[in-house]
Every structure is written in C-alpha cells, then in structure tokens.
Short mmCIF file of C-alpha atoms and ligand atoms in Angstrom, two decimals:
data_model
loop_
_atom_site.label_atom_id
_atom_site.label_comp_id
_atom_site.label_asym_id
_atom_site.label_seq_id
_atom_site.Cartn_x
_atom_site.Cartn_y
_atom_site.Cartn_z
CA MET A 1 75.98 126.12 104.66
CA SER A 2 79.36 124.71 103.25
CA LYS A 3 80.51 121.73 104.92
CA THR A 4 83.88 121.50 106.73
CA ALA A 5 86.22 118.61 106.19
CA LEU A 6 89.27 117.58 108.26
CA ILE A 7 91.79 115.40 106.18
CA THR A 8 94.76 113.75 107.84
CA GLY A 9 97.57 112.97 105.58
CA ILE A 10 96.61 115.96 103.36
CA THR A 11 100.02 115.94 101.72
CA GLY A 12 99.86 112.42 100.50
CA GLN A 13 98.42 111.42 97.14
CA ASP A 14 94.96 110.76 98.36
CA GLY A 15 94.81 113.78 100.50
CA ALA A 16 95.81 115.97 97.53
CA TYR A 17 93.00 114.47 95.23
CA LEU A 18 90.54 114.19 97.74
CA SER A 19 91.19 118.04 98.99
CA GLU A 20 90.76 119.16 95.30
CA TYR A 21 87.45 117.05 94.86
CA LEU A 22 86.01 118.41 98.19
CA ILE A 23 87.03 122.06 97.57
CA LYS A 24 85.17 121.80 94.14
CA LYS A 25 82.18 120.69 95.90
CA GLY A 26 82.16 123.78 97.95
CA TYR A 27 83.81 122.28 101.26
CA THR A 28 86.18 124.33 103.63
CA VAL A 29 88.88 121.78 104.01
CA HIS A 30 91.34 121.67 106.91
CA GLY A 31 94.47 119.56 106.78
CA ILE A 32 97.15 118.10 109.04
CA LYS A 33 100.57 118.35 107.70
CA ARG A 34 103.77 117.28 109.48
CA ARG A 35 106.76 119.44 110.25
CA SER A 36 109.28 118.71 107.97
CA SER A 37 112.98 120.19 107.21
CA LEU A 38 111.86 120.24 103.60
CA PHE A 39 108.77 121.55 101.89
CA ASN A 40 106.25 118.66 101.85
CA THR A 41 103.19 120.20 100.32
CA ASN A 42 104.18 120.17 96.66
CA ARG A 43 101.10 117.93 96.13
CA ILE A 44 98.62 120.57 97.34
CA ASP A 45 100.54 123.94 96.48
CA HIS A 46 97.90 124.69 93.80
CA LEU A 47 95.27 124.86 96.33
CA TYR A 48 97.14 126.73 99.10
CA GLN A 49 95.91 130.19 100.07
CA ASP A 50 97.81 132.57 102.11
CA PRO A 51 97.08 132.75 105.85
CA HIS A 52 96.13 136.45 105.50
CA GLN A 53 93.39 135.94 102.72
CA GLU A 54 89.93 136.28 103.95
CA ASN A 55 87.30 133.47 103.75
CA ARG A 56 89.83 130.63 103.05
CA ASN A 57 88.59 127.35 101.89
CA MET A 58 91.82 125.37 102.51
CA ILE A 59 93.54 125.72 105.91
CA LEU A 60 96.83 123.67 107.01
CA HIS A 61 97.58 122.67 110.61
CA TYR A 62 100.85 121.29 112.01
CA GLY A 63 100.30 118.15 113.49
CA ASP A 64 101.37 114.42 114.03
CA MET A 65 99.19 111.13 114.43
CA THR A 66 101.38 110.30 117.33
CA ASP A 67 100.41 113.24 119.29
CA SER A 68 97.22 112.90 120.80
CA MET A 69 96.69 116.28 122.32
CA ASN A 70 97.65 117.80 119.05
CA ILE A 71 94.98 115.81 117.35
CA THR A 72 92.27 116.64 119.89
CA ARG A 73 93.10 120.24 119.75
CA ILE A 74 92.86 120.55 115.99
CA ILE A 75 89.37 118.58 115.97
CA ALA A 76 88.14 120.70 118.86
CA GLU A 77 89.24 124.01 116.63
CA VAL A 78 87.91 122.81 113.47
CA GLN A 79 84.50 121.10 114.51
CA PRO A 80 84.49 119.21 111.27
CA ASP A 81 81.37 117.64 109.69
CA GLU A 82 83.70 114.84 108.26
CA ILE A 83 87.02 113.69 109.10
CA TYR A 84 88.97 111.72 106.33
CA ASN A 85 91.79 109.75 108.27
CA LEU A 86 94.04 109.01 105.52
CA ALA A 87 97.62 109.79 107.52
CA ALA A 88 99.68 106.72 107.74
CA GLN A 89 102.96 105.10 107.31
CA SER A 90 101.76 103.78 104.27
CA HIS A 91 104.78 101.59 102.78
CA VAL A 92 104.39 97.92 103.43
CA LYS A 93 107.97 97.11 103.01
CA VAL A 94 109.08 100.03 105.18
CA SER A 95 106.73 98.82 107.82
CA PHE A 96 109.07 95.68 108.49
CA ASP A 97 111.72 98.14 109.22
CA THR A 98 109.79 100.54 111.25
CA PRO A 99 107.17 98.05 112.95
CA GLU A 100 106.68 100.10 116.20
CA TYR A 101 106.21 103.43 114.61
CA THR A 102 103.73 101.97 111.73
CA ALA A 103 101.66 100.53 114.74
CA ASN A 104 101.56 103.68 116.49
CA VAL A 105 100.73 106.02 113.43
CA ASP A 106 98.49 103.68 111.61
CA GLY A 107 96.90 101.63 114.51
CA LEU A 108 96.79 104.01 117.58
CA GLY A 109 96.57 107.11 115.21
CA THR A 110 93.22 106.15 114.44
CA LEU A 111 92.01 105.53 117.84
CA ARG A 112 93.25 108.97 118.76
CA VAL A 113 90.95 110.55 116.36
CA LEU A 114 87.93 108.26 117.07
CA GLU A 115 88.53 109.18 120.88
CA ALA A 116 88.97 112.61 120.35
CA VAL A 117 85.69 112.92 118.58
CA ARG A 118 84.03 111.13 121.41
CA LEU A 119 85.55 113.10 124.10
CA LEU A 120 84.70 116.24 122.35
CA ASN A 121 81.09 115.36 122.28
CA LEU A 122 81.17 115.68 118.38
CA VAL A 123 79.68 111.84 117.98
CA SER A 124 76.33 113.51 116.48
CA LYS A 125 78.31 115.94 114.36
CA THR A 126 81.32 114.55 112.90
CA ARG A 127 81.28 111.47 110.29
CA ILE A 128 84.62 109.54 110.10
CA TYR A 129 86.37 107.70 107.11
CA GLN A 130 89.02 105.40 108.09
CA ALA A 131 91.33 104.45 105.24
CA SER A 132 91.47 100.75 105.43
CA THR A 133 93.19 98.49 102.82
CA SER A 134 93.11 95.49 100.83
CA GLU A 135 96.47 94.49 102.70
CA LEU A 136 94.18 93.20 105.34
CA TYR A 137 93.24 90.23 102.92
CA GLY A 138 97.12 89.31 102.79
CA LEU A 139 97.38 85.48 102.32
CA VAL A 140 93.91 85.76 100.70
CA GLN A 141 91.16 83.35 102.13
CA GLU A 142 89.01 83.95 99.11
CA ILE A 143 88.94 85.01 95.49
CA PRO A 144 87.86 87.69 94.78
CA GLN A 145 87.96 89.57 98.01
CA LYS A 146 84.79 91.12 99.36
CA GLU A 147 83.64 92.85 102.66
CA THR A 148 82.66 89.52 104.03
CA THR A 149 86.11 87.88 103.30
CA PRO A 150 88.20 86.98 106.24
CA PHE A 151 91.23 89.04 106.84
CA TYR A 152 94.88 87.48 107.19
CA PRO A 153 97.46 90.40 107.38
CA ARG A 154 101.02 89.64 106.36
CA SER A 155 102.97 92.61 107.43
CA PRO A 156 103.19 94.95 110.34
CA TYR A 157 101.56 97.66 108.19
CA ALA A 158 98.43 95.18 107.62
CA VAL A 159 98.28 94.19 111.22
CA ALA A 160 98.48 97.90 112.40
CA LYS A 161 95.49 98.73 109.60
CA MET A 162 93.70 95.60 111.23
CA TYR A 163 93.50 97.42 114.53
CA ALA A 164 92.42 100.60 112.77
CA TYR A 165 89.66 98.78 111.05
CA TRP A 166 88.38 97.00 114.05
CA ILE A 167 88.43 100.05 116.34
CA THR A 168 86.61 101.89 113.47
CA VAL A 169 83.92 99.21 113.69
CA ASN A 170 83.84 99.16 117.52
CA TYR A 171 83.34 102.97 117.86
CA ARG A 172 80.56 102.80 115.42
CA GLU A 173 78.76 99.90 117.57
CA ALA A 174 79.65 101.20 120.76
CA TYR A 175 79.21 104.88 120.57
CA GLN A 176 76.70 104.82 117.48
CA MET A 177 79.46 107.16 115.52
CA PHE A 178 79.20 107.53 111.92
CA ALA A 179 82.44 105.66 111.43
CA CYS A 180 83.09 103.92 108.28
CA ASN A 181 86.14 101.74 106.70
CA GLY A 182 86.79 102.16 102.84
CA ILE A 183 88.88 98.77 102.14
CA LEU A 184 90.66 100.32 99.05
CA PHE A 185 92.72 98.23 96.84
CA ASN A 186 96.03 99.52 95.26
CA HIS A 187 95.19 102.93 93.60
CA GLU A 188 97.84 104.79 91.74
CA SER A 189 98.35 108.18 89.83
CA PRO A 190 100.87 110.54 88.74
CA LEU A 191 101.11 111.71 92.17
CA ARG A 192 101.80 108.40 93.76
CA GLY A 193 104.81 108.29 95.94
CA GLU A 194 108.07 107.37 93.95
CA THR A 195 109.02 104.11 96.04
CA PHE A 196 105.52 102.20 95.26
CA VAL A 197 105.99 99.85 92.27
CA THR A 198 103.81 101.33 89.95
CA ARG A 199 105.54 104.93 90.20
CA LYS A 200 108.87 103.56 90.39
CA VAL A 201 108.46 101.78 87.03
CA THR A 202 106.80 104.59 85.23
CA ARG A 203 109.71 106.84 86.50
CA ALA A 204 112.27 104.63 85.78
CA ILE A 205 111.17 103.64 82.05
CA SER A 206 110.68 107.40 81.41
CA ARG A 207 114.50 107.93 82.77
CA ILE A 208 115.49 104.71 80.81
CA ALA A 209 114.01 106.30 77.58
CA LEU A 210 115.78 109.77 78.03
CA GLY A 211 119.08 108.21 78.87
CA ILE A 212 119.05 109.40 82.47
CA GLN A 213 119.22 105.93 83.69
CA ASN A 214 120.36 102.47 82.54
CA GLU A 215 118.16 99.84 84.40
CA VAL A 216 115.99 99.21 87.21
CA TYR A 217 116.08 96.73 90.01
CA MET A 218 112.57 95.27 91.03
CA GLY A 219 111.40 92.83 93.61
CA ASN A 220 108.85 90.22 93.31
CA LEU A 221 107.54 90.30 89.47
CA SER A 222 104.91 87.79 89.99
CA GLY A 223 102.67 89.49 92.66
CA LYS A 224 99.33 90.27 91.64
CA ARG A 225 97.58 93.76 91.92
CA ASP A 226 94.22 95.16 91.46
CA TRP A 227 95.09 98.70 90.40
CA GLY A 228 92.87 101.70 90.02
CA HIS A 229 93.25 105.36 89.92
CA ALA A 230 93.13 107.43 92.99
CA LYS A 231 90.98 110.02 91.36
CA ASP A 232 88.37 107.48 91.20
CA TYR A 233 88.94 106.35 94.65
CA VAL A 234 88.78 109.56 96.49
CA LYS A 235 85.22 110.11 95.17
CA ALA A 236 84.29 106.66 96.82
CA MET A 237 85.59 108.06 100.05
CA TYR A 238 83.30 110.96 99.84
CA LEU A 239 80.19 108.84 98.75
CA ILE A 240 80.79 106.47 101.94
CA LEU A 241 80.27 109.15 104.21
CA GLN A 242 77.37 110.70 102.40
CA GLN A 243 75.21 107.56 103.19
CA ASP A 244 72.15 107.31 105.52
CA MET A 245 73.70 104.51 107.43
CA PRO A 246 77.57 103.86 108.28
CA ASP A 247 79.14 100.87 106.71
CA ASP A 248 82.22 99.48 105.41
CA TYR A 249 82.97 99.06 101.61
CA VAL A 250 85.41 97.29 99.05
CA ILE A 251 86.71 99.67 96.51
CA ALA A 252 88.50 97.80 93.54
CA THR A 253 88.21 97.43 90.04
CA GLY A 254 88.02 93.72 89.69
CA VAL A 255 91.03 93.27 87.49
CA THR A 256 94.38 91.86 88.67
CA THR A 257 97.69 92.24 86.80
CA THR A 258 101.21 91.09 87.62
CA ILE A 259 104.04 93.48 88.27
CA ARG A 260 105.92 91.95 85.13
CA ASP A 261 102.79 92.70 82.96
CA PHE A 262 102.45 96.31 84.48
CA ILE A 263 106.14 96.93 83.33
CA CYS A 264 105.38 95.52 79.69
CA LYS A 265 102.54 97.49 79.43
CA SER A 266 104.26 100.69 80.52
CA PHE A 267 107.21 99.98 78.26
CA ASP A 268 104.57 99.49 75.54
CA LYS A 269 103.22 103.02 75.98
CA ILE A 270 106.34 104.64 74.39
CA GLY A 271 106.97 101.79 71.76
CA ILE A 272 109.63 99.65 73.65
CA ALA A 273 108.86 95.99 73.56
CA VAL A 274 110.40 94.13 76.86
CA GLU A 275 110.93 90.13 76.86
CA PHE A 276 111.20 88.39 80.27
CA THR A 277 113.33 85.35 80.71
CA GLY A 278 114.77 83.45 83.70
CA ALA A 279 113.09 82.86 87.13
CA GLY A 280 113.29 84.50 90.65
CA VAL A 281 116.46 86.40 91.20
CA ASN A 282 117.70 85.40 87.96
CA GLU A 283 114.89 86.95 85.93
CA THR A 284 115.51 89.59 83.55
CA GLY A 285 113.87 91.96 81.22
CA LYS A 286 115.51 92.76 77.79
CA ILE A 287 114.65 95.51 74.93
CA ALA A 288 113.27 93.09 72.53
CA GLY A 289 112.39 95.76 69.90
CA ILE A 290 111.24 99.38 69.28
CA ARG A 291 108.52 100.81 67.44
CA SER A 292 110.04 104.06 66.24
CA GLU A 293 107.11 106.04 65.35
CA VAL A 294 105.57 105.51 68.73
CA PHE A 295 108.92 106.17 70.48
CA VAL A 296 109.45 109.33 68.54
CA GLU A 297 105.81 110.52 69.05
CA ARG A 298 105.90 109.93 72.94
CA VAL A 299 109.56 110.58 73.57
CA GLY A 300 111.26 112.57 70.92
CA GLU A 301 113.57 111.82 67.96
CA THR A 302 116.47 113.34 69.95
CA TYR A 303 116.46 110.00 71.95
CA LEU A 304 115.83 107.56 69.21
CA LYS A 305 119.12 106.41 68.27
CA ARG A 306 120.48 105.75 71.80
CA ILE A 307 117.65 103.52 72.67
CA GLN A 308 117.89 101.68 69.35
CA ASN A 309 121.54 101.01 69.95
CA ARG A 310 120.26 99.24 73.13
CA ILE A 311 117.91 96.51 71.51
CA GLY A 312 119.00 93.15 73.38
CA GLU A 313 120.35 94.56 76.47
CA THR A 314 118.96 93.99 79.85
CA ILE A 315 117.18 96.85 81.50
CA VAL A 316 115.16 95.19 84.12
CA LYS A 317 116.80 92.97 86.91
CA VAL A 318 115.77 91.64 90.35
CA ASP A 319 117.22 92.65 93.54
CA PRO A 320 116.29 90.47 96.43
CA GLU A 321 116.56 93.56 98.62
CA TYR A 322 113.27 94.42 97.30
CA PHE A 323 111.62 91.12 98.54
CA ARG A 324 109.26 91.34 101.45
CA PRO A 325 109.64 88.80 104.43
CA THR A 326 106.09 87.93 103.85
CA GLU A 327 104.27 88.59 100.78
CA VAL A 328 100.73 89.32 99.39
CA GLU A 329 100.57 87.40 96.34
CA LEU A 330 97.28 88.24 94.94
CA LEU A 331 94.78 90.92 95.32
CA ILE A 332 91.47 91.23 93.38
CA GLY A 333 88.56 93.06 94.68
CA ASP A 334 84.72 92.53 94.26
CA ALA A 335 83.25 96.01 94.72
CA THR A 336 79.52 95.16 93.85
CA LYS A 337 78.35 96.46 97.27
CA ALA A 338 80.14 100.01 96.44
CA ARG A 339 78.90 99.72 92.83
CA THR A 340 75.14 99.06 93.83
CA LYS A 341 74.56 100.90 97.07
CA LEU A 342 77.12 104.02 96.28
CA SER A 343 76.55 103.82 92.67
CA TRP A 344 80.28 104.12 92.51
CA GLU A 345 81.86 103.54 88.96
CA PRO A 346 85.86 103.89 88.37
CA ARG A 347 86.34 105.97 85.09
CA TYR A 348 89.84 104.69 84.55
CA ASP A 349 90.75 101.22 83.63
CA LEU A 350 94.50 100.11 83.82
CA ASP A 351 95.37 101.15 80.28
CA ALA A 352 94.20 104.76 81.10
CA LEU A 353 95.83 104.66 84.42
CA ILE A 354 99.28 103.86 82.68
CA GLU A 355 98.69 106.29 80.10
CA ASP A 356 98.39 108.88 82.56
CA MET A 357 101.12 108.01 84.64
CA MET A 358 103.57 107.63 81.79
CA GLN A 359 102.64 110.87 80.08
CA SER A 360 103.20 112.71 83.46
CA ASP A 361 106.48 110.96 83.75
CA ILE A 362 107.81 111.40 80.40
CA LYS A 363 107.22 115.18 80.74
CA GLU A 364 108.77 115.28 84.14
CA MET A 365 111.81 113.43 83.28
CA LYS A 366 112.45 115.30 80.25
CA LYS A 367 112.94 118.36 82.30
CA GLU A 368 115.63 116.67 84.34
CA ALA A 369 117.18 115.32 80.83
CA TYR A 370 116.91 118.99 79.75
CA VAL A 371 118.58 120.38 82.83
CA SER A 372 121.34 117.73 83.12
CA GLU A 373 122.16 118.09 79.03
CA ALA A 374 122.32 121.91 79.46
CA GLY A 375 124.75 121.28 82.44
CA TYR A 376 126.73 119.14 80.31
CA ARG A 377 127.05 121.59 77.56
CA ILE A 378 128.16 124.24 79.87
CA LEU A 379 130.71 121.89 81.50
CA ASN A 380 132.16 121.22 77.79
CA TYR A 381 132.26 124.75 77.20
CA PHE A 382 134.51 125.57 80.07
CA GLU A 383 136.81 122.49 79.47
P1 NAP B 1 100.78 108.54 101.17
O1 NAP B 1 100.89 109.30 99.84
O2 NAP B 1 101.61 107.60 101.63
O3 NAP B 1 100.33 109.55 102.22
C1 NAP B 1 100.35 109.39 103.57
C2 NAP B 1 99.97 110.76 104.38
O4 NAP B 1 100.29 110.39 105.67
C3 NAP B 1 101.22 111.71 103.97
O5 NAP B 1 100.38 113.05 103.94
C4 NAP B 1 102.07 111.56 105.14
O6 NAP B 1 102.81 112.85 105.47
C5 NAP B 1 100.92 111.43 106.10
N1 NAP B 1 101.64 110.95 107.41
C6 NAP B 1 102.39 109.93 107.66
N2 NAP B 1 102.94 109.73 108.88
C7 NAP B 1 102.32 110.74 109.43
C8 NAP B 1 102.01 110.97 110.80
N3 NAP B 1 102.89 110.30 111.83
N4 NAP B 1 101.55 112.19 111.27
C9 NAP B 1 100.61 112.81 110.37
N5 NAP B 1 100.64 112.63 109.07
C10 NAP B 1 101.29 111.38 108.62
O7 NAP B 1 99.42 107.49 101.10
P2 NAP B 1 98.24 107.49 100.12
O8 NAP B 1 98.53 106.60 98.95
O9 NAP B 1 97.75 108.74 99.87
O10 NAP B 1 97.24 106.66 101.04
C11 NAP B 1 96.38 107.25 101.92
C12 NAP B 1 95.78 106.46 103.00
O11 NAP B 1 95.02 105.06 102.22
C13 NAP B 1 96.85 105.65 103.78
O12 NAP B 1 96.33 105.59 105.11
C14 NAP B 1 97.07 104.30 103.30
O13 NAP B 1 97.60 103.67 104.17
C15 NAP B 1 95.69 103.98 102.94
N6 NAP B 1 95.72 103.14 101.55
C16 NAP B 1 96.32 103.54 100.45
C17 NAP B 1 96.04 102.59 99.33
C18 NAP B 1 96.66 103.07 98.02
O14 NAP B 1 97.12 102.01 97.14
N7 NAP B 1 97.29 104.42 97.92
C19 NAP B 1 95.17 101.53 99.30
C20 NAP B 1 94.61 101.24 100.61
C21 NAP B 1 94.74 102.17 101.73
P3 NAP B 1 104.10 113.41 104.65
O15 NAP B 1 103.69 113.84 103.32
O16 NAP B 1 104.79 114.53 105.41
O17 NAP B 1 105.05 112.19 104.56
O1 G4F B 2 103.32 99.26 95.23
P1 G4F B 2 103.59 98.34 96.44
O2 G4F B 2 104.89 98.72 97.41
O3 G4F B 2 102.23 98.43 97.16
P2 G4F B 2 101.58 97.30 98.24
O4 G4F B 2 102.59 96.70 98.96
O5 G4F B 2 100.45 96.55 97.55
O6 G4F B 2 100.86 98.47 99.18
C1 G4F B 2 100.11 99.51 98.57
O7 G4F B 2 98.68 99.25 98.35
C2 G4F B 2 98.05 98.86 99.71
C3 G4F B 2 96.56 98.27 99.24
O8 G4F B 2 96.68 97.09 98.85
C4 G4F B 2 98.05 100.04 100.79
F1 G4F B 2 97.36 99.80 101.77
C5 G4F B 2 99.51 100.37 100.86
O9 G4F B 2 99.44 101.54 101.69
C6 G4F B 2 100.24 100.77 99.55
O10 G4F B 2 99.64 101.90 98.96
O11 G4F B 2 104.02 96.90 95.93
C7 G4F B 2 103.24 96.14 95.25
C8 G4F B 2 103.62 94.89 94.73
C9 G4F B 2 104.21 93.93 95.99
O12 G4F B 2 103.81 92.66 95.73
C10 G4F B 2 105.65 94.34 96.07
O13 G4F B 2 106.36 93.15 96.39
O14 G4F B 2 104.90 95.08 94.07
C11 G4F B 2 105.71 94.36 94.54
N1 G4F B 2 107.03 94.68 93.99
C12 G4F B 2 108.05 94.20 93.41
N2 G4F B 2 109.09 95.09 92.95
C13 G4F B 2 107.53 95.97 94.61
C14 G4F B 2 108.95 96.09 93.70
N3 G4F B 2 107.00 97.01 95.23
C15 G4F B 2 107.83 98.04 95.58
N4 G4F B 2 107.48 99.02 96.17
N5 G4F B 2 109.21 98.17 94.83
C16 G4F B 2 109.83 97.36 94.15
O15 G4F B 2 110.67 97.31 93.50
#
C-alpha cells in the first residue's frame, strides 16, 4: 500500500523538493496551497496532475494555516500517514514587520495541525514532522549547536517557532503522538526565495555579469551561517518520520561561512575577484580582477568587455535598511545525532551548493538579458 503524505507549505522551496522525493518513493502527496491573485505553484508545476486524471499521486487543496476549520477538514479528508508541516512566514526580517501574523501562522498554525490530528482520532495513524529551525539558537549559548543547546530566539519569527517546537514536544509527551522536530540549519537551492541572502546574491551576481544590474545592496556581511542544500535536508525530514520512536534532530553541515565569503565564492564561480574594504555601513566590494577564460566559459564572450571595463568599480554596497533589530551572528550545527541515528549524510558541500545556484541563475538571467536586448533592438529599429 502506498503511503499518503500531507505537506503544508508545498509551494515553498522545501515543499517542492520534498514532494518530488516522496512521489519518487511511491507516496501519494497532498499539499496545501494558498489562494493567490497570481500563480504560486511554479516550483511544483512539473509535478502537477490534472484533477480529471485518475489515480493521481499529487493533489492540491486550497488552505491557510490561520484557518483551523480548513486545516481540520483537509486532514479529515486526506487521512494522512505523515504530515510535514512546512508552511510558515519564513522570512526573519519580515517577521519584525509582521510579528502578529508570523506568530499566528508559524506558532498557532502548528497547534492547529496537532490539535486536528488529536480531535480526528488520528494519533495512532498520523506521524507529524515540524519544521523547526536553527534560528531558535539565536544568541548562541554553545558552539556548535546541538539538540541539547539552550534556545535564545532573536526575532518574532524565532519566538513563534519556539512555541511550535515546544507544542510539538508537548503533544508527543501528553498524547503519545509521533510528532518530531527537525531543527534544520539554513538550506538553500536554485529554488530558494529571492529575498533570502544566498539567492539574492547569486541572482544579483548573474545580473551584474550580464549587465542587467550595476550593483547589489546588502545588510550585515559579517553574519555566519551553516548552509546546506535543500535536496539533502528534505531527505532528513523523511528519515525522521521513519524511525521507531519520535525524536528531535539537528540537521546541519557543521561548516560556517560569513555572508562576505559567500559573496566572494559566488563571484569566483564566474571568474570575478571581489575585494572588500571598509567596515559597517561603509564596507564596499570592488571588482579586483577577472579571469577572462572562466568568465567566457561560464557567462559568455558577449558580456566580457563590459565587465572588464568595470574593474575597480564598486559592485557591493551596504544599506542599513537590511540590518535586523536583533541579529543572529553565528550558526554552526552539530548533526552527529542525525548522522548516527538516521544515517543521514549531506551530499552537497558549500562549493557544490554555490555551483548549483550560480549555474541555475546564470541560465535564468540569460533569458532575461536576451529578452531585454531583443526589446532594445526592436525599439532601435522603430526609432
Ligand atoms: P518558503 O520557501 O518560504 O515556503 C514557505 C511555504 O509556506 C510556502 O509554500 C508558503 O506559501 C507557505 N505559507 C506561508 N504562509 C502560509 C499560510 N498562512 N498558510 C498556508 N501556507 C503558508 O520556506 P522554506 O525555505 O521552504 O522552509 C520550509 C519550512 O522550514 C518553513 O517553516 C521554514 O520556516 C522552515 N525552515 C527553513 C529553513 C531554510 O533554511 N530554508 C531552515 C529551518 C527551518 P506561498 O508559496 O503561497 O508563499
Ligand atoms: O538568508 P537570510 O534571510 O536567512 P536567515 O535569517 O538565516 O533565516 C533563514 O534560515 C533560518 C534557519 O536558520 C530559517 F529558519 C528561516 O526561515 C530562513 O530560511 O539571512 C541570513 C543572514 C542574516 O544574518 C542576514 O542579516 O544574511 C544576512 N544578510 C545580509 N544581507 C541578509 C542580507 N539577509 C537578507 N535576507 N538580505 C540581505 O540583503
């Protein structure tokens, strides 16, 4: 018998990779998507099946984490073996602007899922994965961070996720639910939302290389993150729900890197050397040199002269608008428990992650460059 999974947040980065992974494993995957005035399913369109098709293994339901009745009805209809609760207002900076909404979706949303499973008498059938986060460690109390490290959240997002973490533990202990927290450190991919730092950087670099954008404005460049690939991390989610006993696990690579170094490494992928000088809001990054053969191979000869003419120019600047009222300065995880108990091993290191993201964004942005150049040629023709 194939298993049935319900994924909240199926239209997000992790939802997309997890759906693909579970479908390949023979699951029937149900997902909750929000109503939107624009299409919001582009990450999962390749998995979509027409509702008139028989024996579908991918089914979408309209829903929202703020609507208890809707969540309960969907769980009642789907009768899932596994629920992956990934839906969240997941942007830390945005949570300072929308703290109540973030608490409602990220904190109470988790309670709504757990309580629905309990009220529908699905406790013995349904296993629940809660998308917990390394943001819980915030002002870190231990280096590296592991399952036993005390939490010190530093944003409305992290505080909401702290409620979600403990209500998951509480329902496990109070009602013997198979409910687990995956405490995942930052994980990225070509599908990462465009306003998270890694994707913002790989997109901006691609656009700068192709002459669509002149510079990029960043926030805190000294923050350190433990970045893995989302493809590796969704496998951990699955493994966490396949164990004999429910438990909580840290998922991380154990390597930490500054935002500044991430930027340099990403530029390096296309042969551009960037040099940073100054400090704080006055820190800037300049083009220090270009390895032409690498640039031509990765970006194309057409764009080489333009970028060579920019050597010495500032292309990275700091805008304090991107600073957070309270920052998480250092995250580095110790995933020993996951490695030993789940036999989880990440396949991607940071270099392979950046390679994947840069290749994808260069390809994507070339389409944009081509369209804008074609438009420019048409305009010139008519002038
Ligand atoms: P993401 O790309 O931002 O996706 C979030 C998903 O939640 C989207 O499908 C979004 O729908 C949905 N959503 C937001 N508000 C909702 C609401 N009110 N009702 C229903 N759905 C709603 O996030 P992600 O990177 O895939 O992360 C998945 C989960 O893991 C999140 O809970 C995040 O907080 C957590 N997490 C992420 C990381 C990481 O580094 N990526 C690390 C630790 C934990 P739309 O597409 O319509 O916006
Ligand atoms: O990419 P970020 O926005 O991710 P952040 O805040 O670490 O949160 C992500 O990872 C968490 C896991 O630890 C998830 F729970 C959460 O849902 C989300 O997926 O920022 C990373 C770092 C921060 O220190 C930030 O201040 O990059 C710094 N940064 C510097 N300039 C910037 C920018 N962040 C963004 N988004 N944009 C900038 O221009």
